Coordinates of C-alpha atoms in Angstrom, one line a residue:
Chain A
M17 CA 102.1 114.6 -37.3
T18 CA 99.4 115.3 -35.9
V19 CA 96.1 117.5 -35.8
H20 CA 96.3 120.0 -32.1
N21 CA 93.4 121.0 -31.7
L22 CA 90.1 122.1 -34.1
Y23 CA 87.9 126.6 -33.4
L24 CA 84.7 126.6 -35.8
F25 CA 83.3 129.8 -35.6
D26 CA 80.0 131.9 -37.1
R27 CA 80.5 135.1 -38.7
N28 CA 79.1 136.6 -35.2
G29 CA 82.3 135.0 -33.3
V30 CA 80.5 132.9 -31.2
C31 CA 82.4 129.3 -31.1
L32 CA 80.5 127.0 -31.8
H33 CA 82.4 124.1 -31.3
Y34 CA 85.9 123.3 -30.4
S35 CA 87.5 120.2 -29.7
E36 CA 90.9 118.5 -29.1
W37 CA 92.9 116.6 -29.6
H38 CA 97.1 117.1 -29.0
R39 CA 97.2 120.0 -26.9
K40 CA 100.5 120.1 -24.7
K41 CA 100.4 123.8 -23.2
Q42 CA 97.1 125.7 -22.3
T43 CA 96.9 129.5 -23.0
G44 CA 96.2 129.9 -19.2
I45 CA 93.2 132.0 -19.3
P46 CA 89.3 131.0 -19.5
K47 CA 88.5 129.5 -22.7
E48 CA 86.3 131.9 -23.4
E49 CA 89.0 134.5 -23.5
E50 CA 90.5 132.1 -25.6
Y51 CA 88.5 132.1 -27.8
K52 CA 87.9 135.6 -28.1
L53 CA 91.1 136.4 -28.9
M54 CA 91.3 134.0 -31.5
Y55 CA 88.3 135.0 -33.2
G56 CA 89.7 138.2 -32.7
M57 CA 93.3 137.8 -34.4
L58 CA 91.4 136.1 -37.3
F59 CA 89.7 138.9 -37.9
S60 CA 92.3 141.2 -37.6
I61 CA 94.5 139.2 -39.8
R62 CA 91.9 138.7 -42.3
S63 CA 91.7 143.3 -43.4
F64 CA 95.7 143.1 -43.0
V65 CA 96.1 140.2 -45.2
S66 CA 93.4 141.7 -48.0
K67 CA 94.5 145.1 -48.1
M68 CA 98.4 144.8 -47.5
S69 CA 98.2 142.5 -50.4
P70 CA 100.7 143.5 -53.2
L71 CA 98.7 142.0 -55.5
D72 CA 94.5 141.2 -56.7
M73 CA 93.6 139.1 -53.7
K74 CA 93.1 135.4 -54.5
D75 CA 91.7 133.2 -51.3
G76 CA 92.9 135.6 -48.6
F77 CA 94.6 134.2 -45.5
L78 CA 95.2 130.7 -45.6
A79 CA 97.4 129.5 -42.8
F80 CA 100.0 130.7 -40.6
Q81 CA 103.4 129.4 -39.0
T82 CA 105.7 129.4 -36.2
S83 CA 108.5 127.2 -35.4
R84 CA 106.2 124.7 -33.3
Y85 CA 102.9 124.9 -34.9
K86 CA 100.5 125.4 -38.3
L87 CA 97.7 127.2 -37.9
H88 CA 95.0 126.8 -41.2
Y89 CA 91.7 128.6 -41.4
Y90 CA 89.0 128.7 -43.4
E91 CA 86.5 130.5 -44.7
T92 CA 82.6 129.8 -45.4
P93 CA 81.1 133.3 -47.9
T94 CA 78.8 132.7 -44.4
G95 CA 81.7 133.7 -42.3
I96 CA 81.4 130.2 -40.4
K97 CA 85.5 129.9 -39.9
V98 CA 87.6 126.3 -39.4
V99 CA 90.8 126.5 -37.9
M100 CA 92.8 123.8 -37.3
N101 CA 96.5 123.8 -35.1
T102 CA 98.4 121.1 -36.7
D103 CA 102.1 120.4 -36.9
L104 CA 104.7 121.9 -38.6
G105 CA 104.6 118.6 -41.4
V106 CA 101.5 119.1 -42.7
G107 CA 100.7 120.8 -46.3
P108 CA 97.4 123.0 -47.1
I109 CA 94.6 121.0 -45.9
R110 CA 92.1 123.4 -47.4
D111 CA 89.8 120.4 -48.9
V112 CA 90.1 118.6 -45.4
L113 CA 89.4 122.7 -43.3
H114 CA 86.1 122.2 -46.4
H115 CA 85.1 118.7 -45.7
I116 CA 84.2 119.9 -42.2
Y117 CA 82.3 122.4 -42.8
S118 CA 80.1 120.2 -46.0
A119 CA 80.1 117.4 -44.9
L120 CA 79.9 117.5 -40.9
Y121 CA 78.6 121.2 -39.9
V122 CA 76.4 121.5 -42.7
E123 CA 75.1 118.0 -42.9
L124 CA 74.9 117.1 -39.2
V125 CA 74.2 120.3 -37.0
V126 CA 72.2 123.2 -39.6
K127 CA 70.4 120.3 -41.3
N128 CA 69.5 118.9 -37.7
P129 CA 66.4 121.2 -36.9
L130 CA 66.3 120.8 -33.2
C131 CA 70.4 122.5 -33.3
P132 CA 69.5 126.3 -32.8
L133 CA 72.5 128.0 -35.4
G134 CA 74.6 130.2 -33.5
Q135 CA 74.8 128.7 -30.4
T136 CA 77.7 125.8 -29.6
V137 CA 76.5 122.4 -31.1
Q138 CA 74.9 120.0 -28.5
S139 CA 74.8 117.5 -30.8
E140 CA 76.5 114.8 -30.0
L141 CA 76.3 113.0 -33.1
F142 CA 78.7 115.8 -34.8
R143 CA 80.7 115.5 -32.1
S144 CA 81.8 112.3 -32.7
R145 CA 81.6 111.9 -36.4
L146 CA 84.1 114.7 -36.1
D147 CA 86.5 112.8 -34.1
S148 CA 86.1 109.8 -36.0
Y149 CA 87.0 112.6 -39.0
V150 CA 90.0 113.7 -37.6
R151 CA 91.2 110.6 -36.2
S152 CA 90.8 109.1 -39.4
L153 CA 93.2 112.0 -41.8
P154 CA 96.7 111.0 -43.2
F155 CA 97.8 113.8 -40.8
F156 CA 97.3 112.1 -37.7
S157 CA 99.1 109.9 -35.8
A158 CA 97.8 109.0 -32.8
R159 CA 101.5 109.8 -30.5
A160 CA 101.7 113.7 -30.9
G161 CA 105.2 114.3 -32.5
Chain B
M10 CA 52.2 124.0 -34.2
S11 CA 50.0 121.1 -32.4
L12 CA 51.0 117.3 -33.5
S13 CA 47.5 116.8 -34.6
V14 CA 47.3 119.3 -37.4
L15 CA 51.0 117.6 -38.9
E16 CA 49.1 114.8 -38.7
G17 CA 46.3 116.2 -40.6
M18 CA 48.7 117.4 -42.7
G19 CA 50.3 113.6 -43.2
F20 CA 47.3 112.0 -43.5
R21 CA 45.3 114.6 -46.5
V22 CA 48.7 113.8 -48.6
G23 CA 49.1 110.3 -48.0
Q24 CA 45.2 109.8 -49.6
A25 CA 46.9 111.7 -52.6
L26 CA 49.9 109.1 -52.5
G27 CA 47.7 106.2 -52.4
E28 CA 45.7 106.9 -55.3
R29 CA 48.0 107.9 -58.1
L30 CA 50.9 105.8 -56.9
P31 CA 49.7 101.6 -56.9
Q32 CA 50.5 100.2 -60.5
E33 CA 48.3 97.7 -60.8
T34 CA 44.9 97.7 -60.1
L35 CA 44.6 94.2 -59.0
A36 CA 47.4 93.6 -56.4
F37 CA 45.6 94.0 -53.5
R38 CA 44.3 90.5 -52.9
E39 CA 44.7 91.1 -49.3
E40 CA 45.2 92.6 -46.3
L41 CA 49.1 92.8 -45.8
D42 CA 49.6 93.2 -49.8
I43 CA 48.7 96.3 -49.1
L44 CA 50.8 97.1 -45.9
K45 CA 53.6 95.6 -48.4
F46 CA 52.8 98.1 -50.5
L47 CA 53.2 101.1 -48.0
C48 CA 56.8 99.2 -47.0
K49 CA 58.0 99.0 -50.3
D50 CA 56.3 101.7 -53.0
L51 CA 55.2 104.3 -50.6
W52 CA 57.7 104.8 -48.5
V53 CA 60.7 104.6 -51.6
A54 CA 58.5 107.5 -53.2
V55 CA 58.7 109.6 -50.7
F56 CA 62.0 108.7 -48.7
Q57 CA 63.8 106.6 -51.3
K58 CA 64.5 103.9 -49.5
Q59 CA 62.1 100.5 -48.4
M60 CA 60.9 99.9 -44.3
D61 CA 63.1 97.8 -43.2
S62 CA 60.4 95.5 -41.4
L63 CA 57.8 94.6 -41.2
R64 CA 55.9 92.5 -38.2
T65 CA 52.4 91.4 -37.6
N66 CA 50.0 89.5 -34.9
H67 CA 47.6 88.5 -38.0
Q68 CA 45.4 90.1 -36.4
G69 CA 45.2 93.5 -37.8
T70 CA 48.1 94.6 -36.2
Y71 CA 51.6 95.7 -37.9
V72 CA 54.8 97.3 -36.8
L73 CA 56.4 98.5 -39.8
Q74 CA 60.2 100.1 -38.7
D75 CA 62.5 101.9 -40.4
N76 CA 66.8 101.5 -38.9
S77 CA 67.7 104.9 -40.7
F78 CA 64.9 107.3 -40.9
P79 CA 65.6 109.5 -43.7
L80 CA 64.2 112.7 -41.0
L81 CA 65.7 111.7 -37.8
I82 CA 69.3 110.4 -39.7
R83 CA 70.3 113.3 -39.2
M84 CA 69.8 114.5 -35.7
A85 CA 72.1 111.6 -33.5
A86 CA 72.7 108.4 -33.6
G87 CA 71.8 106.9 -30.5
L88 CA 69.1 109.0 -27.0
Q89 CA 70.4 112.6 -27.9
Y90 CA 67.2 114.1 -28.9
L91 CA 64.8 111.4 -27.9
E92 CA 62.2 113.9 -26.0
E93 CA 61.6 115.9 -29.8
A94 CA 61.8 112.9 -31.8
P95 CA 57.8 112.6 -32.2
K96 CA 57.0 115.4 -33.2
F97 CA 59.2 114.4 -36.6
L98 CA 56.9 111.3 -37.5
A99 CA 53.2 112.5 -36.5
F100 CA 53.2 114.0 -40.3
T101 CA 54.7 110.5 -41.2
C102 CA 51.5 108.5 -39.3
G103 CA 49.7 110.3 -40.9
L104 CA 50.6 108.8 -44.1
L105 CA 51.2 106.0 -43.7
R106 CA 46.5 106.6 -42.1
G107 CA 46.0 108.8 -45.3
A108 CA 47.1 105.9 -48.1
L109 CA 45.4 103.2 -45.9
S110 CA 42.5 105.3 -46.8
T111 CA 42.3 105.9 -50.0
L112 CA 43.0 102.0 -50.3
G113 CA 39.9 101.2 -48.2
I114 CA 41.5 101.0 -44.7
K115 CA 40.4 103.0 -41.3
S116 CA 43.6 102.6 -39.7
L117 CA 45.0 104.0 -36.0
V118 CA 48.5 104.9 -36.9
T119 CA 51.1 105.4 -33.8
A120 CA 54.7 106.0 -33.6
S121 CA 57.3 104.9 -31.4
V122 CA 61.6 106.0 -31.0
A123 CA 63.8 103.7 -28.2
S124 CA 66.8 105.1 -31.0
L125 CA 67.3 107.6 -33.1
P126 CA 67.5 106.9 -35.9
T127 CA 65.3 103.9 -35.7
C128 CA 61.9 104.2 -35.1
K129 CA 58.7 101.8 -35.4
F130 CA 55.2 103.0 -36.6
Q131 CA 52.4 101.3 -35.0
V132 CA 49.5 100.4 -37.6
V133 CA 45.7 99.1 -36.1
I134 CA 43.0 98.0 -38.6
Q135 CA 39.6 99.3 -37.2
K136 CA 37.3 96.9 -38.0
T137 CA 34.3 98.8 -38.4

């Protein structure tokens, strides 16, 4: 079980942060294009999910999976989107993504007066704490499974 | 906003805190007691923690060190943002200077940061 990578977007589609841990295959397009592709897909799938839902929507889009990986999604009321790709053995991790938002992003970026919001996060402290947190997760193993 | 304005604001707040915080009137027998008051009572009232170390040369200069200064702790753990860190210390320098002034001590307070979130405040007593 492992974590492949993590994206953090704000409400305008700016990619605030990207980290990867185990990624065997790259997309082959420049990173900027990849972020736009990811954001565009999330935007479309969110509105699709809410329109086509046969029942009243509770949490909205949560995750999708393919035969090789699972993409987990968490969005805050302010439009901050946390996207984590893991392998298939991982169950719902909404609380993990919420922790990344509240204990890492809010604490170390929003509350840091020297971090301008709406841009890629420069804070080294955020980067290193996020890295240690993901590595400490029970479903993260050092060898890609 | 210039640092001296921030320091001035801190000074005014420190003056008031120096007036209403001390619990016992006879507690300050000598200068060192006042500095200890700053490190314990004042710091706890403002930052919910005590100063981590107090050193002096016994000739009117004191160095107060805080190893995890609350205004810097969310910013970095090392050298990032080192240049901007002093801006966040100006108000606190004024705070210390104001409290000392209410307690009858004229001083000059400066701050320095070698590595976040540790910072040192240097208090030099001005002999009139």
